[in-house]
Amino acid sequence: MKKIAIALAAGLGLAVAADAQAQGNYPQRPITMVVPFAAGGPTDVIARIVGEHMSHTLGQQIVVENVAGAGGTTGITRASQAQPDGYTIMMGHMGTHGAAPALYPNLKYDPAKDFAPVGLAAGTPILIVARKDFPANDLKGFVEYMKTNGDKVNMAHAGVGSVSHMTGIFFNSVIKAKPTMVSYSGTGPALNDLMGNTVDFMTDQIVNVAPQIQGGNIKAFAIATPVRSPVLPNVPTTKEAGLDGYEVSAWNAVFAPKGTSPEIVKKLNDALVKALADENTKKRLLDLGGVIPSDAERSPEALQKLVETEVARWTPVLKAAGTKAQ
Ligand code: MLT
């Protein structure tokens, strides 16, 4: 009996040693970063910008995998169920890890319990944008048009619970309008239709729409932040444009599945923090109007706290707006 116990202990010891070594040598192969929306949208763009520099630090390629659907919850559900070995991470955000519980009664994950938070990647102010030839030239005119033409106006979004969806229904509840909602696999494709004049407007993250506003391909009525963005100095804030009660900025953050070891989370967080300190990476995010997290905002603990406060913040707002995923 004693021999079996010794053999088992030895085996266990070897397993623990092997696991410790694997973590110590992590990463040994490419890492998949799940982006829960179509390529080309804000979540994808932020993932690729920070992922590129993280790859240098980690010495292994971070490979983005776009898994769209259900406002981002399809991709996040899949990534949350991956092996917690550090080889699958994900780019979540204010929708997938803030709004989703209020909108998906049968959500297959708890944003505050089912992840190992890695760190905040970028803040993304929200803009109210419309197709170039929309028959309104300022926010006041747009709101009046929305109030009188309601369901004839089409609002694009990236699925129930996405940032574009939640900030859109928040906007509609503030101005008391009910546009027709048009769902996309991401606001990358939605922006194409906005530029093609086949959808009317959306509320979207600055990193997606800033280049097209600067290029005059879509119009921006306002930015939903207290102050203007340095990359869009001519776009008024919602307050300046005469709309009170609509200020909102989104955020995008890296998560790993629950159970990922603290050693691996630390390596991932170190790589993310180094990316945000890298001048070129910072410039790419800032040039798109992104907001670089402060030092205090960059830790896994800070992200955990953010998720908890955001779920608590958005649940009553979205329930009051009365929207539920099918
Ligand atoms: C959203 O929540 O609207 C997404 O960020 C859109 C996207 O990334 O495509």
Coordinates of C-alpha atoms and ligand atoms in Angstrom, one line a residue:
M1 CA 0.0 0.0 0.0
K2 CA 2.8 2.3 1.0
K3 CA 4.6 1.7 -2.4
I4 CA 1.4 2.8 -4.2
A5 CA 1.2 6.0 -2.1
I6 CA 4.8 6.8 -2.8
A7 CA 4.3 6.2 -6.5
L8 CA 1.2 8.3 -6.6
A9 CA 3.0 11.1 -4.7
A10 CA 5.9 10.9 -7.1
G11 CA 3.5 11.0 -10.0
L12 CA 1.7 14.0 -8.6
G13 CA 5.0 15.7 -7.9
L14 CA 6.1 15.2 -11.5
A15 CA 2.7 16.5 -12.7
V16 CA 3.0 19.6 -10.6
A17 CA 6.6 20.2 -11.6
A18 CA 5.7 19.7 -15.3
D19 CA 2.8 22.2 -14.9
A20 CA 5.0 24.7 -13.1
Q21 CA 7.6 24.4 -15.9
A22 CA 5.0 24.8 -18.6
Q23 CA 3.7 28.0 -16.9
G24 CA 7.3 29.1 -16.4
N25 CA 8.0 28.6 -20.1
Y26 CA 4.7 30.1 -21.2
P27 CA 4.0 30.8 -24.0
Q28 CA 5.5 27.9 -26.0
R29 CA 3.1 28.3 -29.0
P30 CA 0.8 31.0 -30.7
I31 CA -2.0 32.4 -28.6
T32 CA -5.5 32.8 -29.9
M33 CA -7.3 36.0 -29.1
V34 CA -11.0 35.7 -29.8
V35 CA -12.7 38.9 -31.1
P36 CA -16.4 38.4 -30.7
F37 CA -17.3 40.6 -33.7
A38 CA -16.6 40.8 -37.4
A39 CA -13.1 41.8 -38.6
G40 CA -12.6 45.6 -39.2
G41 CA -14.8 46.8 -36.3
P42 CA -13.6 48.6 -33.2
T43 CA -13.1 45.5 -31.1
D44 CA -11.1 43.9 -33.9
V45 CA -9.0 47.0 -34.5
I46 CA -8.1 47.4 -30.8
A47 CA -7.3 43.7 -30.5
R48 CA -4.9 43.7 -33.5
I49 CA -3.2 46.9 -32.4
V50 CA -2.4 45.8 -28.8
G51 CA -2.0 42.1 -29.9
E52 CA 0.7 43.0 -32.3
H53 CA 2.9 44.5 -29.5
M54 CA 2.0 41.8 -27.0
S55 CA 3.3 39.2 -29.5
H56 CA 6.7 40.9 -29.5
T57 CA 6.9 40.8 -25.7
L58 CA 5.6 37.3 -25.4
G59 CA 7.7 35.9 -28.2
Q60 CA 4.7 34.1 -29.7
Q61 CA 2.2 35.3 -32.3
I62 CA -1.2 36.4 -31.0
V63 CA -3.6 35.2 -33.6
V64 CA -7.0 37.0 -33.8
E65 CA -10.0 34.8 -34.4
N66 CA -13.3 36.6 -35.2
V67 CA -16.2 34.7 -33.7
A68 CA -19.3 37.0 -34.3
G69 CA -22.9 36.6 -33.1
A70 CA -25.4 37.5 -30.5
G71 CA -23.9 40.9 -29.7
G72 CA -20.5 39.4 -28.9
T73 CA -21.8 36.8 -26.5
T74 CA -21.3 33.9 -28.9
G75 CA -17.5 34.5 -29.1
I76 CA -17.1 35.3 -25.4
T77 CA -19.1 32.1 -24.4
R78 CA -16.8 30.0 -26.5
A79 CA -13.6 31.6 -25.3
S80 CA -14.8 31.4 -21.6
Q81 CA -15.1 27.6 -22.1
A82 CA -11.6 27.2 -23.5
Q83 CA -8.8 25.5 -21.6
P84 CA -7.4 27.9 -19.0
D85 CA -3.9 27.4 -20.2
G86 CA -3.2 30.8 -21.5
Y87 CA -3.5 29.9 -25.2
T88 CA -7.0 31.3 -25.6
I89 CA -7.7 34.9 -24.5
M90 CA -10.4 37.3 -25.7
M91 CA -11.1 41.0 -26.2
G92 CA -14.3 41.8 -24.3
H93 CA -15.9 45.1 -23.7
M94 CA -18.7 47.2 -22.1
G95 CA -21.3 45.2 -24.0
T96 CA -20.1 41.6 -23.5
H97 CA -18.9 42.2 -19.9
G98 CA -21.3 45.0 -18.8
A99 CA -24.6 44.9 -20.7
A100 CA -25.0 41.2 -21.5
P101 CA -26.4 40.0 -18.2
A102 CA -29.4 42.4 -18.4
L103 CA -30.2 41.5 -22.0
Y104 CA -29.6 37.7 -22.1
P105 CA -31.6 35.9 -19.4
N106 CA -29.9 32.6 -20.3
L107 CA -26.4 34.1 -20.7
K108 CA -23.9 31.2 -20.4
Y109 CA -21.3 33.1 -18.5
D110 CA -21.1 35.6 -15.5
P111 CA -18.9 38.5 -16.5
A112 CA -17.8 38.9 -12.9
K113 CA -17.1 35.3 -12.1
D114 CA -16.2 33.3 -15.2
F115 CA -13.1 35.0 -16.3
A116 CA -9.5 35.8 -15.3
P117 CA -9.3 39.5 -16.1
V118 CA -6.1 40.5 -17.8
G119 CA -6.4 44.2 -18.3
L120 CA -8.0 47.2 -19.9
A121 CA -6.9 47.9 -23.5
A122 CA -8.6 51.2 -24.5
G123 CA -11.4 53.6 -23.7
T124 CA -13.6 54.4 -26.7
P125 CA -15.9 57.5 -26.6
I126 CA -19.2 57.1 -28.4
L127 CA -20.3 59.2 -31.3
I128 CA -23.7 59.7 -32.9
V129 CA -23.0 59.2 -36.7
A130 CA -25.2 59.2 -39.8
R131 CA -25.0 58.6 -43.5
K132 CA -23.6 61.6 -45.3
D133 CA -26.9 62.6 -47.0
F134 CA -29.1 62.2 -43.9
P135 CA -31.7 65.0 -44.0
A136 CA -30.4 66.7 -40.8
N137 CA -27.3 68.8 -40.3
D138 CA -27.0 69.0 -36.5
L139 CA -28.0 67.0 -33.5
K140 CA -31.1 69.2 -32.8
G141 CA -32.3 68.6 -36.4
F142 CA -31.5 64.9 -36.1
V143 CA -33.5 64.5 -32.9
E144 CA -36.5 66.3 -34.4
Y145 CA -36.3 64.2 -37.5
M146 CA -36.1 61.0 -35.3
K147 CA -39.1 62.1 -33.2
T148 CA -41.3 62.7 -36.3
N149 CA -40.1 59.9 -38.5
G150 CA -39.4 57.2 -35.8
D151 CA -39.6 53.8 -37.3
K152 CA -38.7 55.0 -40.8
V153 CA -35.2 55.7 -39.5
N154 CA -32.9 52.6 -39.5
M155 CA -30.3 52.3 -36.7
A156 CA -27.4 49.9 -37.3
H157 CA -25.9 47.9 -34.4
A158 CA -23.7 44.8 -33.8
G159 CA -26.3 42.6 -32.1
V160 CA -28.3 42.8 -28.9
G161 CA -25.9 43.6 -26.1
S162 CA -23.1 45.1 -28.3
V163 CA -21.8 48.5 -27.4
S164 CA -23.5 50.0 -30.5
H165 CA -26.7 48.4 -29.5
M166 CA -26.7 49.3 -25.8
T167 CA -25.6 52.9 -26.5
G168 CA -28.2 53.1 -29.3
I169 CA -31.1 52.1 -27.1
F170 CA -29.8 54.4 -24.4
F171 CA -29.8 57.2 -26.9
N172 CA -33.3 56.3 -28.2
S173 CA -34.6 56.3 -24.6
V174 CA -33.1 59.7 -23.9
I175 CA -34.6 61.3 -27.0
K176 CA -37.8 59.1 -26.8
A177 CA -37.6 57.7 -30.4
K178 CA -38.1 54.2 -31.7
P179 CA -36.0 53.7 -34.9
T180 CA -36.0 50.4 -36.8
M181 CA -33.0 48.3 -35.6
V182 CA -30.7 46.7 -38.1
S183 CA -28.3 44.1 -36.7
Y184 CA -24.8 43.4 -38.1
S185 CA -22.0 41.0 -37.2
G186 CA -20.0 44.1 -36.2
T187 CA -19.9 47.8 -36.7
G188 CA -17.2 47.3 -39.4
P189 CA -19.8 46.0 -41.8
A190 CA -22.4 48.4 -40.4
L191 CA -20.1 51.3 -41.2
N192 CA -19.8 50.1 -44.8
D193 CA -23.6 50.3 -45.1
L194 CA -23.6 53.7 -43.5
M195 CA -21.1 54.9 -46.1
G196 CA -23.2 53.2 -48.8
N197 CA -26.2 55.1 -47.6
T198 CA -28.2 51.9 -47.0
V199 CA -28.6 52.4 -43.2
D200 CA -29.3 55.7 -41.5
F201 CA -27.3 56.1 -38.3
M202 CA -25.6 54.4 -35.4
T203 CA -23.9 55.2 -32.1
D204 CA -20.4 53.7 -32.3
Q205 CA -17.0 53.7 -30.9
I206 CA -14.6 56.5 -32.0
V207 CA -11.9 54.1 -33.1
N208 CA -14.2 52.8 -35.8
V209 CA -15.8 56.0 -37.1
A210 CA -13.1 58.7 -36.7
P211 CA -11.3 58.0 -40.0
Q212 CA -14.6 58.2 -41.9
I213 CA -15.7 61.3 -40.2
Q214 CA -12.3 62.9 -40.9
G215 CA -12.7 61.8 -44.5
G216 CA -16.1 63.3 -44.9
N217 CA -17.7 59.9 -45.7
I218 CA -20.2 60.0 -42.8
K219 CA -21.5 62.8 -40.7
A220 CA -21.0 63.1 -36.9
F221 CA -23.7 64.9 -34.9
A222 CA -21.9 64.8 -31.6
I223 CA -19.5 62.9 -29.3
A224 CA -21.0 61.7 -26.0
T225 CA -18.2 62.9 -23.8
P226 CA -17.9 66.0 -21.6
V227 CA -15.1 67.3 -23.8
R228 CA -14.4 67.1 -27.5
S229 CA -11.9 64.5 -28.9
P230 CA -8.5 65.9 -30.0
V231 CA -8.8 63.9 -33.2
L232 CA -12.3 65.4 -34.0
P233 CA -12.0 69.0 -32.8
N234 CA -15.0 70.1 -34.9
V235 CA -17.4 67.5 -33.5
P236 CA -19.4 69.1 -30.7
T237 CA -20.1 67.3 -27.4
T238 CA -23.8 66.2 -26.9
K239 CA -24.1 68.9 -24.3
E240 CA -22.8 71.6 -26.7
A241 CA -25.2 70.3 -29.3
G242 CA -28.1 70.8 -26.9
L243 CA -28.7 67.2 -25.7
D244 CA -28.4 66.6 -21.9
G245 CA -28.4 63.2 -20.3
Y246 CA -26.4 61.4 -23.0
E247 CA -22.8 60.9 -22.0
V248 CA -21.2 57.5 -22.6
S249 CA -17.8 56.0 -23.3
A250 CA -17.1 52.3 -23.9
W251 CA -14.1 50.3 -23.0
N252 CA -12.4 47.2 -24.4
A253 CA -10.4 44.8 -22.3
V254 CA -8.5 41.5 -22.4
F255 CA -9.8 38.5 -20.5
A256 CA -8.7 34.9 -20.1
P257 CA -10.8 31.9 -19.0
K258 CA -11.5 31.4 -15.3
G259 CA -8.8 29.2 -13.8
T260 CA -5.9 30.6 -15.8
S261 CA -2.9 30.6 -13.4
P262 CA -1.8 33.9 -11.8
E263 CA 1.6 33.4 -13.4
I264 CA 0.2 33.3 -16.9
V265 CA -2.2 36.2 -16.2
K266 CA 0.7 38.2 -14.9
K267 CA 2.7 37.5 -18.1
L268 CA -0.3 38.5 -20.3
N269 CA -0.9 41.7 -18.2
D270 CA 2.8 42.6 -18.4
A271 CA 2.7 42.3 -22.2
L272 CA -0.5 44.4 -22.4
V273 CA 0.9 47.1 -20.1
K274 CA 4.1 47.2 -22.2
A275 CA 2.0 47.6 -25.3
L276 CA 0.2 50.6 -23.8
A277 CA 3.6 52.1 -22.9
D278 CA 4.9 51.6 -26.4
E279 CA 4.9 55.0 -28.2
N280 CA 3.9 53.5 -31.6
T281 CA 1.1 51.4 -30.1
K282 CA -0.1 54.4 -28.1
K283 CA 0.0 56.6 -31.1
R284 CA -2.1 54.2 -33.2
L285 CA -4.8 54.1 -30.5
L286 CA -4.7 57.8 -29.9
D287 CA -4.8 58.7 -33.6
L288 CA -8.1 56.8 -33.7
G289 CA -9.5 58.7 -30.7
G290 CA -8.9 55.9 -28.3
V291 CA -8.2 56.7 -24.6
I292 CA -5.2 55.1 -23.0
P293 CA -5.9 53.6 -19.6
S294 CA -4.1 55.3 -16.7
D295 CA -1.5 53.2 -14.7
A296 CA -4.1 52.6 -12.0
E297 CA -6.6 51.3 -14.5
R298 CA -4.3 48.7 -16.0
S299 CA -4.2 45.9 -13.4
P300 CA -6.3 42.7 -13.5
E301 CA -7.8 43.8 -10.2
A302 CA -8.9 47.2 -11.6
L303 CA -10.6 45.4 -14.5
Q304 CA -12.4 43.0 -12.2
K305 CA -13.7 46.1 -10.3
L306 CA -14.7 47.8 -13.6
V307 CA -16.7 44.7 -14.7
E308 CA -18.6 44.5 -11.4
T309 CA -19.5 48.3 -11.4
E310 CA -20.5 48.2 -15.1
V311 CA -22.8 45.3 -14.7
A312 CA -24.4 47.0 -11.7
R313 CA -24.6 50.3 -13.7
W314 CA -26.1 49.1 -16.9
T315 CA -28.5 46.5 -15.7
P316 CA -31.2 49.0 -14.5
V317 CA -30.6 51.3 -17.5
L318 CA -31.1 48.5 -20.0
K319 CA -34.0 46.9 -18.1
A320 CA -35.8 50.3 -18.1
A321 CA -35.2 50.5 -21.8
G322 CA -37.1 47.2 -22.0
T323 CA -34.9 45.4 -24.5
K324 CA -34.3 41.7 -24.2
A325 CA -32.5 39.3 -26.5
Q326 CA -34.8 36.8 -28.2
Ligands
MLT1 C1 -20.0 46.7 -30.6 O1 -20.1 46.4 -29.5 O2 -20.8 47.4 -31.3 C2 -18.8 46.1 -31.3 O3 -17.7 46.7 -30.6 C3 -18.8 46.4 -32.7 C4 -17.6 45.8 -33.3 O4 -16.5 45.7 -32.6 O5 -17.7 45.4 -34.4

